[in-house]
PDB file of C-alpha atoms in Angstrom:
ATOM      1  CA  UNK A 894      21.635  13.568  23.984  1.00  0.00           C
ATOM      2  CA  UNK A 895      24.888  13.192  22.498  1.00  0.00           C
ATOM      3  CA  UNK A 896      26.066  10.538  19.892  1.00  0.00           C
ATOM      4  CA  UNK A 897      28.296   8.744  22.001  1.00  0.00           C
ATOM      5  CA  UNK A 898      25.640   8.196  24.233  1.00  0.00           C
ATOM      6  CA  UNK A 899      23.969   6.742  21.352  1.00  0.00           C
ATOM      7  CA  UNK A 900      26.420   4.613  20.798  1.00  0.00           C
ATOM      8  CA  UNK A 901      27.384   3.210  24.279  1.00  0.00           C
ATOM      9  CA  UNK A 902      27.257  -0.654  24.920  1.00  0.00           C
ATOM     10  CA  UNK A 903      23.930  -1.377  26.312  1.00  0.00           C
ATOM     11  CA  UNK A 904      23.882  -2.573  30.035  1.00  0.00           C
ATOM     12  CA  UNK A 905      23.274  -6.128  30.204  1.00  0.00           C
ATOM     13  CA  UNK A 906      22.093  -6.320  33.857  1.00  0.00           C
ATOM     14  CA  UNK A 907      19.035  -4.529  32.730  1.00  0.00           C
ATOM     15  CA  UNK A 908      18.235  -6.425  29.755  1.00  0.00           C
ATOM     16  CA  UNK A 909      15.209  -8.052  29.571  1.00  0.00           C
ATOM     17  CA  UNK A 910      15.152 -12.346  28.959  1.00  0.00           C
ATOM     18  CA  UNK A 911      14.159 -13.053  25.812  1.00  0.00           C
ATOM     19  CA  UNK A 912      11.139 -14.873  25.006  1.00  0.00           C
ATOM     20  CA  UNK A 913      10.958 -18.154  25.018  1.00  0.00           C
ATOM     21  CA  UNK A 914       8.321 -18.948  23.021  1.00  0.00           C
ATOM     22  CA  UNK A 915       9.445 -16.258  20.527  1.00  0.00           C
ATOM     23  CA  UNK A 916      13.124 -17.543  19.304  1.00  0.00           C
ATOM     24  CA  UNK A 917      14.879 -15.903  16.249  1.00  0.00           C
ATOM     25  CA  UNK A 918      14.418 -18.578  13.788  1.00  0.00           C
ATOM     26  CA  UNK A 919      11.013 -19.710  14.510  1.00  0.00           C
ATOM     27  CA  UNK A 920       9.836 -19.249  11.295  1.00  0.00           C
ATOM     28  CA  UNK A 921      12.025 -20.416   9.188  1.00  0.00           C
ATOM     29  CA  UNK A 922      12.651 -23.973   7.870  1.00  0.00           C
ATOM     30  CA  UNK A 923      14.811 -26.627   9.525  1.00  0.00           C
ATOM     31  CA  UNK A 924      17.542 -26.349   6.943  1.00  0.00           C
ATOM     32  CA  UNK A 925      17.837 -22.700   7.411  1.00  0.00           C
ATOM     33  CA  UNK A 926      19.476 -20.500  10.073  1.00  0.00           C
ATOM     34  CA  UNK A 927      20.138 -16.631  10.413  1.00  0.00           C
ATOM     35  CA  UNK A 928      23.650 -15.843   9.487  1.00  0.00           C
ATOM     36  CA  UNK A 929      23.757 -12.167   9.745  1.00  0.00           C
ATOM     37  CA  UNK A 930      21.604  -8.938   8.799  1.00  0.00           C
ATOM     38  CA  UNK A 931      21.541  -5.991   6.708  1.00  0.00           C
ATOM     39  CA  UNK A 932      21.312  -2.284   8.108  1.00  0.00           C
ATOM     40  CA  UNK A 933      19.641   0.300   5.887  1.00  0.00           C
ATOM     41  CA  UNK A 934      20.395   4.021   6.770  1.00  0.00           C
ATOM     42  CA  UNK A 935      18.465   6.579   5.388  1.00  0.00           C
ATOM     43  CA  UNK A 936      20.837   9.866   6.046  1.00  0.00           C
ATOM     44  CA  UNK A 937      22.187  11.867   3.285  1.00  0.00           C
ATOM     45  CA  UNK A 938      25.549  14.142   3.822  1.00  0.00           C
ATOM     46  CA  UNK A 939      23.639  17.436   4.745  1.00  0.00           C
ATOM     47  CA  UNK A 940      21.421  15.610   7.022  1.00  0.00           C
ATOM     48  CA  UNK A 941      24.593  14.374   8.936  1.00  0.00           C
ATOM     49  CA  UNK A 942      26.576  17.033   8.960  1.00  0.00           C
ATOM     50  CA  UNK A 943      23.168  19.164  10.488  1.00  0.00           C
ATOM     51  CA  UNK A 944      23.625  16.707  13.421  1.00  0.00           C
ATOM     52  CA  UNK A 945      27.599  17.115  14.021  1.00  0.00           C
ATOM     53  CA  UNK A 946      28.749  13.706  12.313  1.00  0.00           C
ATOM     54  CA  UNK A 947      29.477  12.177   8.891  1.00  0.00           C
ATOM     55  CA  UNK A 948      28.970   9.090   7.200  1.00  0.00           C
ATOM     56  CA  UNK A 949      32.305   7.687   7.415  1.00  0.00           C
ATOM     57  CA  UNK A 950      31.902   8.554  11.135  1.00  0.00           C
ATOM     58  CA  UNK A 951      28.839   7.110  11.720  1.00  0.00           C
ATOM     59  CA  UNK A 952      29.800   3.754   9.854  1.00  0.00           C
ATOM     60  CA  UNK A 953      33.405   3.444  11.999  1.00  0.00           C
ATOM     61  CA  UNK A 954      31.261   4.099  14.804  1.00  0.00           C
ATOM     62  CA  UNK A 955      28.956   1.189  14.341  1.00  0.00           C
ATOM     63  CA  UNK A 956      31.627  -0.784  13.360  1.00  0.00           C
ATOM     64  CA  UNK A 957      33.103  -0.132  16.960  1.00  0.00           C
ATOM     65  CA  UNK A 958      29.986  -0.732  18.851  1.00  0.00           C
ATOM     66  CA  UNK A 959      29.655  -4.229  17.058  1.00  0.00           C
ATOM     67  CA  UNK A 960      33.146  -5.289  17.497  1.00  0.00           C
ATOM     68  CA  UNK A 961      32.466  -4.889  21.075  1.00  0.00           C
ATOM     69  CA  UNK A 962      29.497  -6.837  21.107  1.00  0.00           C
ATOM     70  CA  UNK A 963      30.925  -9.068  19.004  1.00  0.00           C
ATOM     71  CA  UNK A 964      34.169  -9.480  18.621  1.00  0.00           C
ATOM     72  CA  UNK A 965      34.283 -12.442  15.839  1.00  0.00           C
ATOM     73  CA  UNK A 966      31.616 -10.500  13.115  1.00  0.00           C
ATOM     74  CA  UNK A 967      32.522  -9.837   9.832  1.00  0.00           C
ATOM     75  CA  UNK A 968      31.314  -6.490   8.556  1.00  0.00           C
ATOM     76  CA  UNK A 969      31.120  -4.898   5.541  1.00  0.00           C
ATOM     77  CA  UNK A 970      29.800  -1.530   4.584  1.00  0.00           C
ATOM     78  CA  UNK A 971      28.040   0.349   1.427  1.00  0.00           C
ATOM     79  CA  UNK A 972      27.319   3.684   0.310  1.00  0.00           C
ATOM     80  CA  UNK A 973      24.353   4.032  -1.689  1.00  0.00           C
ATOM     81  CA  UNK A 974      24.859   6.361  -4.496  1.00  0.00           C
ATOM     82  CA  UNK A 975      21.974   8.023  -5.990  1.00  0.00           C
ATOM     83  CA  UNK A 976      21.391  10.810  -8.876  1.00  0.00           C
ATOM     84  CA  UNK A 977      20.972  14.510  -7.290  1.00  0.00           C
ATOM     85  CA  UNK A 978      17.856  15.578  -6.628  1.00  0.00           C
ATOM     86  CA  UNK A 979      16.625  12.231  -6.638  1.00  0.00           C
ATOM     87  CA  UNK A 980      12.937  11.836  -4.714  1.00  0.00           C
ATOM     88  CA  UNK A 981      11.840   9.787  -2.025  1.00  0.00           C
ATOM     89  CA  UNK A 982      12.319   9.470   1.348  1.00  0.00           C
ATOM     90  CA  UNK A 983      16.152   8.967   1.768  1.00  0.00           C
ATOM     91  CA  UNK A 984      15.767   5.063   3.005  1.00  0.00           C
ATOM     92  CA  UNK A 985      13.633   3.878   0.545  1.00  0.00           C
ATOM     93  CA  UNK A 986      16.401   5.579  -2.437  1.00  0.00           C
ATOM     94  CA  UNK A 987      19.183   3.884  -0.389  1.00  0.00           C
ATOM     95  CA  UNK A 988      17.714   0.230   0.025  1.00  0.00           C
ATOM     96  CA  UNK A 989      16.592   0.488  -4.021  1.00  0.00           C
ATOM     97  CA  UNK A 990      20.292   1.712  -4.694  1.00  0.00           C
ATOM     98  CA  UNK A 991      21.196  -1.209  -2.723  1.00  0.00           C
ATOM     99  CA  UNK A 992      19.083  -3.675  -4.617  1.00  0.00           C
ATOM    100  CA  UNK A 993      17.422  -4.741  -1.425  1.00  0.00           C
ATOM    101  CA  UNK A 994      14.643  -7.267  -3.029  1.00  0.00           C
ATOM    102  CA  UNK A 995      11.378  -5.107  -1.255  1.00  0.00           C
ATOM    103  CA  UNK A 996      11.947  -2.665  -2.743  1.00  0.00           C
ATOM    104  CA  UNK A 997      13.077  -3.665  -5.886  1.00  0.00           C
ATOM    105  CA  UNK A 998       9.671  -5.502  -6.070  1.00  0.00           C
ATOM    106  CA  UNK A 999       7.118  -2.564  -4.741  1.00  0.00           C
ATOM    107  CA  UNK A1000       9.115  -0.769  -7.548  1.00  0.00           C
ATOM    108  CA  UNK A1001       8.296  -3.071 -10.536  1.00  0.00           C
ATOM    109  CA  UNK A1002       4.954  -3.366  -9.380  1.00  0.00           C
ATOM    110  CA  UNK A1003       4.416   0.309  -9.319  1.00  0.00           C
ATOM    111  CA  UNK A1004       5.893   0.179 -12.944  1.00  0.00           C
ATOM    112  CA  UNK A1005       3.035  -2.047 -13.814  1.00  0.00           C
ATOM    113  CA  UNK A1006       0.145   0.048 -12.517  1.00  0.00           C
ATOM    114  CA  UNK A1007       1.876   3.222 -14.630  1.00  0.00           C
ATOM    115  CA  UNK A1008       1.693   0.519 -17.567  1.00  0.00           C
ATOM    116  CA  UNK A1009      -1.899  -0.712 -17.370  1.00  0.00           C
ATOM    117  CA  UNK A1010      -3.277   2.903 -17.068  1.00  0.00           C
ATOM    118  CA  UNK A1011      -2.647   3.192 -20.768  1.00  0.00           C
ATOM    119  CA  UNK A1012      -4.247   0.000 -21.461  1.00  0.00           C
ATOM    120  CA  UNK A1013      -8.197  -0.418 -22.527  1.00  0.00           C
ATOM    121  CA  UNK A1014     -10.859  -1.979 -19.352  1.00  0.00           C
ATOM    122  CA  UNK A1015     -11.619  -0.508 -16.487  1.00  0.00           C
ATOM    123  CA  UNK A1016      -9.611   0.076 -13.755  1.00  0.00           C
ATOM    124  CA  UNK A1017     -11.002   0.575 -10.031  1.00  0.00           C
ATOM    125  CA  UNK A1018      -8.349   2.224  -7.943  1.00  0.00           C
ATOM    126  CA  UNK A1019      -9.114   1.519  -4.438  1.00  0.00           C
ATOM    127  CA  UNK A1020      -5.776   3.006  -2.968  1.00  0.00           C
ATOM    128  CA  UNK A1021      -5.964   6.424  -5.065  1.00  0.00           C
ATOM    129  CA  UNK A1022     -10.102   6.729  -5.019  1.00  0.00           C
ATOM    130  CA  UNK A1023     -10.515   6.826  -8.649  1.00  0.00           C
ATOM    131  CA  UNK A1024     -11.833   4.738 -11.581  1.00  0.00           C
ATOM    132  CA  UNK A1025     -10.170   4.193 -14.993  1.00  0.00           C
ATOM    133  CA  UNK A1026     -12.116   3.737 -18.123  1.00  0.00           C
ATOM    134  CA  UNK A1027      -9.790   2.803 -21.503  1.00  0.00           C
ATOM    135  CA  UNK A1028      -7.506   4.662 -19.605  1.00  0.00           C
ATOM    136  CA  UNK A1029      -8.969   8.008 -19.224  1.00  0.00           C
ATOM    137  CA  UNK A1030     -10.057   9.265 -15.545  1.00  0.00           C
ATOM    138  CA  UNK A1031     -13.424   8.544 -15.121  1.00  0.00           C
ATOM    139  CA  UNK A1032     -15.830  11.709 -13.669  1.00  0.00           C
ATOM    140  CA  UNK A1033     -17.318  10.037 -10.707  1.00  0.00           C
ATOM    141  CA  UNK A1034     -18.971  11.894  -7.813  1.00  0.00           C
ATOM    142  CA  UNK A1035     -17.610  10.947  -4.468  1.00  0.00           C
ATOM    143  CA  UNK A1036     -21.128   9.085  -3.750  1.00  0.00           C
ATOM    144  CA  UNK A1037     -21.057   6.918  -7.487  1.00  0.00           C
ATOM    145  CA  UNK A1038     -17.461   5.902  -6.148  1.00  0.00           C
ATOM    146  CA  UNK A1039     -18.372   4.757  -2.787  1.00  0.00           C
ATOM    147  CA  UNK A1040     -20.914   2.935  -4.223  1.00  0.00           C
ATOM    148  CA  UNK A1041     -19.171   1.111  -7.000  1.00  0.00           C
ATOM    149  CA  UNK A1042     -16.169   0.455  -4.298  1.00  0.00           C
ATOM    150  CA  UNK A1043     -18.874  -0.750  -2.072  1.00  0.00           C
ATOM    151  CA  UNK A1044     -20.049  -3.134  -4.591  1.00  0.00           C
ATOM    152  CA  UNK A1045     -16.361  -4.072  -5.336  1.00  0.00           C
ATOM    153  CA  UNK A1046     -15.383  -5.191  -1.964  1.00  0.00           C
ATOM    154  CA  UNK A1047     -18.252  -7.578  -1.903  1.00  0.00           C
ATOM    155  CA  UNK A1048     -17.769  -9.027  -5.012  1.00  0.00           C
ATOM    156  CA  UNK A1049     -20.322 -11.668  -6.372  1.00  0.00           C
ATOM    157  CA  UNK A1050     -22.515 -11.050  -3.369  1.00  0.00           C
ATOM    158  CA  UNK A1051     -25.888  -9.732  -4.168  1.00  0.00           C
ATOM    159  CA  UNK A1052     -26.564  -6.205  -1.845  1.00  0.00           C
ATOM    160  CA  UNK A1053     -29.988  -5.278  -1.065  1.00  0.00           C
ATOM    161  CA  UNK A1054     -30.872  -1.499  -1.964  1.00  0.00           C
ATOM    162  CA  UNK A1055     -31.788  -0.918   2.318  1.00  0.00           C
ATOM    163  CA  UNK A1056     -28.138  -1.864   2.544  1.00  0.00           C
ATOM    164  CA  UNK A1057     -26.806   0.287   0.080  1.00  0.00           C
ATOM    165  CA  UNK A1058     -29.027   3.037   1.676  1.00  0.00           C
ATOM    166  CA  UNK A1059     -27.492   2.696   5.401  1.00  0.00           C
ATOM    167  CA  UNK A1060     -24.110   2.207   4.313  1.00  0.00           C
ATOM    168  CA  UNK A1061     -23.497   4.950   2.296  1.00  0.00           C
ATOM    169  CA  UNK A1062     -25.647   7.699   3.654  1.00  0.00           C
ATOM    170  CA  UNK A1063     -26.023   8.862   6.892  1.00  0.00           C
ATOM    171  CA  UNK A1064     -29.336   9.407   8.880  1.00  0.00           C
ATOM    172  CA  UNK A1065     -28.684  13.048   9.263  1.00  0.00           C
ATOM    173  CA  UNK A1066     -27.284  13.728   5.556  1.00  0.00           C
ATOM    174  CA  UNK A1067     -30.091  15.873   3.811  1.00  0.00           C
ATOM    175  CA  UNK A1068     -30.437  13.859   0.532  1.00  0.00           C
ATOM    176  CA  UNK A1069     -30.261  10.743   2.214  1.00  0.00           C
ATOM    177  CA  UNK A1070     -32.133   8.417  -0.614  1.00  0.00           C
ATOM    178  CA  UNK A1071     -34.695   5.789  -0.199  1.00  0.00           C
ATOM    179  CA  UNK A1072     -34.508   2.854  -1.699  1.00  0.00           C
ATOM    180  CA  UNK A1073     -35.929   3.347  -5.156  1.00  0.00           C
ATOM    181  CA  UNK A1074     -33.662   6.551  -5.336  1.00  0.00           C
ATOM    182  CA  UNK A1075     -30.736   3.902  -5.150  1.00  0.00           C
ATOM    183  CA  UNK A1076     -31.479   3.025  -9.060  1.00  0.00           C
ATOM    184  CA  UNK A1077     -30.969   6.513  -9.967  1.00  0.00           C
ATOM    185  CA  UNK A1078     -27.860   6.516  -8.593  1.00  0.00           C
ATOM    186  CA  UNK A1079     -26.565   3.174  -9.707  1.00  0.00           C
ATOM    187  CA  UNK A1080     -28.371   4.381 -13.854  1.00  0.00           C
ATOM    188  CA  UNK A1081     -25.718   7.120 -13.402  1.00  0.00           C
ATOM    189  CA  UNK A1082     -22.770   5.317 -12.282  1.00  0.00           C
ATOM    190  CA  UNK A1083     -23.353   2.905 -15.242  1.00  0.00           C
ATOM    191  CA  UNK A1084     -23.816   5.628 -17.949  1.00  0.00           C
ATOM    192  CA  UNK A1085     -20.162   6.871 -16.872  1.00  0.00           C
ATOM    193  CA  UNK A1086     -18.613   3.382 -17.469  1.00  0.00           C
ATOM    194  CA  UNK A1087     -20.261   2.906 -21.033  1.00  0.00           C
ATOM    195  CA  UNK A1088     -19.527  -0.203 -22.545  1.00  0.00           C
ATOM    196  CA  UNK A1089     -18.539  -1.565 -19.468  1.00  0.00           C
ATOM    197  CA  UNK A1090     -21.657  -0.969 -17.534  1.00  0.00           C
ATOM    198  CA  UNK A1091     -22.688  -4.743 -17.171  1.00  0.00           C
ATOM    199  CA  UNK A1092     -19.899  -4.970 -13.818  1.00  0.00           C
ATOM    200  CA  UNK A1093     -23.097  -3.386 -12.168  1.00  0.00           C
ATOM    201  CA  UNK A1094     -25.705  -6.082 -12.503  1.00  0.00           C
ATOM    202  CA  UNK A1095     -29.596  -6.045 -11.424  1.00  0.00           C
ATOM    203  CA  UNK A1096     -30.875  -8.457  -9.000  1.00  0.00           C
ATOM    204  CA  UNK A1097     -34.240  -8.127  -9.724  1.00  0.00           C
ATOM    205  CA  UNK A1098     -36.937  -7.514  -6.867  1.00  0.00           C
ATOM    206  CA  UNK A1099     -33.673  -7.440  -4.530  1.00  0.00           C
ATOM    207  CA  UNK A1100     -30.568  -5.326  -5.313  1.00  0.00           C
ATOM    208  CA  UNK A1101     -27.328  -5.035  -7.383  1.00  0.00           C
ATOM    209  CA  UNK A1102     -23.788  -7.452  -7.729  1.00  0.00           C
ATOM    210  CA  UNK A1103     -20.456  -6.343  -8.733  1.00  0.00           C
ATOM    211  CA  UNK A1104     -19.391  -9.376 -11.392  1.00  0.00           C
ATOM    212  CA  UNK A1105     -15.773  -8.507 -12.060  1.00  0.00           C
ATOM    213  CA  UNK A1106     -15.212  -9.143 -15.662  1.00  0.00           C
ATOM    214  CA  UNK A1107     -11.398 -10.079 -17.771  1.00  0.00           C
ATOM    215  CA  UNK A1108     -11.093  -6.697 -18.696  1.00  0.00           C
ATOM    216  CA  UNK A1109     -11.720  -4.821 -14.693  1.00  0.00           C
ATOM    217  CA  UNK A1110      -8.517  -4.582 -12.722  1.00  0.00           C
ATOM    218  CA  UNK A1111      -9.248  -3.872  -9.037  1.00  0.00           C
ATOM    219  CA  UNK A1112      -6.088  -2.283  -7.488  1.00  0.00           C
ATOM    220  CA  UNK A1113      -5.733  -2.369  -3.674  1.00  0.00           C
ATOM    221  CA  UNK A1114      -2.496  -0.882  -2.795  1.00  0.00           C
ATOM    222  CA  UNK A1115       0.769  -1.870  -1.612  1.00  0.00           C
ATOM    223  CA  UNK A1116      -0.376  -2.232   2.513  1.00  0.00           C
ATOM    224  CA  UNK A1117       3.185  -4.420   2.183  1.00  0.00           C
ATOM    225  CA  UNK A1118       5.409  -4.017   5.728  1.00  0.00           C
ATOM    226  CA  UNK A1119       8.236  -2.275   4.843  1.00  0.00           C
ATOM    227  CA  UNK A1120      11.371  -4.835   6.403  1.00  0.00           C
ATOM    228  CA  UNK A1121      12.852  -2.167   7.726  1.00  0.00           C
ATOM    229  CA  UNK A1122      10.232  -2.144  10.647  1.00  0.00           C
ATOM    230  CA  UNK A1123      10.677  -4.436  13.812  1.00  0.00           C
TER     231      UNK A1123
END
């Protein structure tokens, strides 16, 4: 397909009604209305210039297309200027160049994580599978993790050792424990977080809690949608 066909004005016979129920603004307060957008293009000069066009050309181009939509917009265009070799996918470097506020944000925050690995507690990494202690890496099988995760996500909730058992093993997995076997496995998960190994409480005659303490971070990841997805 070629770019002008990219660029053609869409046929309007064909166009779909828009939703009622669904207008623009429907979300936003009474004393606010939409009064234009922003466009973030992720496409650096060697990218372009593989597919036959330019930035200036692509920007005029747009800038065509929209005057013919709409005649009476106001545009205004940016290039986002980055270091070489910069990493990243090209639209997230261009909307932080940009100062877009997402991104600025899911930036700092990432900044913060780096910060608090240096710092003492514990840290349970749910996004990156891993558990900081003082902030050194912490050994952990793949089994002591799922079970300390597992423990985690039900925080303050006391789990029976039968539900520990047919969550986290399989019927058909060879060393599939029984319940008593459970306390083995939790002994050794405590012994790797030391000093912290109170998070992992005893319910006696019934099972184990996770009691999160001032000095355990529990990170869950940035599951933020990215604005630049419709």
């Amino acid at each position: 397909m070629s770019n002008t066909a990219l660029l053609e004005r869409p046929s309007t016979a064909a166009a779909p009604a828009p939703a009622a129920s669904a207008p623009l603004a429907a979300d936003l307060p009474a004393v606010r209305s939409p009064r234009g957008f922003a466009l973030y293009v992720g496409l650096d000069e060697i990218k372009a210039a593989e597919a036959g066009v330019s930035l200036p050309l692509l920007v005029d181009a747009l800038r065509r297309t929209l005057a013919e939509l709409a005649p009476g917009a106001e545009t205004h265009a940016t290039v986002a200027l980055a270091p070489h070799g910069s990493g990243g996918r090209d639209l997230d470097v261009v909307r932080l160049a940009l100062h877009e506020p997402g991104a600025i944000a899911r930036t700092k925050a990432a900044a913060e994580e780096e910060t608090t690995d240096d710092e003492g507690g514990v840290v349970v990494d749910i996004s990156r599978k891993r558990v900081l202690i003082d902030g050194e890496s912490a050994a952990f099988t793949y089994k002591e993790f799922e079970l300390l995760q597992y423990l985690v996500l039900r925080e303050g909730r006391t789990i029976e050792r039968s539900e520990l058992v047919s969550a986290l093993w399989q019927a058909q997995d060879d060393e599939t424990p029984g319940e008593r076997t459970i306390d083995v496995h939790v002994r050794r998960l405590r012994a790797k977080l030391g000093r912290y190994e109170d998070i992992v409480r005893t319910v006696r005659g019934i099972g184990y809690r996770f009691d999160r303490h001032a000095d355990v971070v529990i990170r869950y990841g940035h599951g933020t949608p990215s604005p630049d997805r419709f």
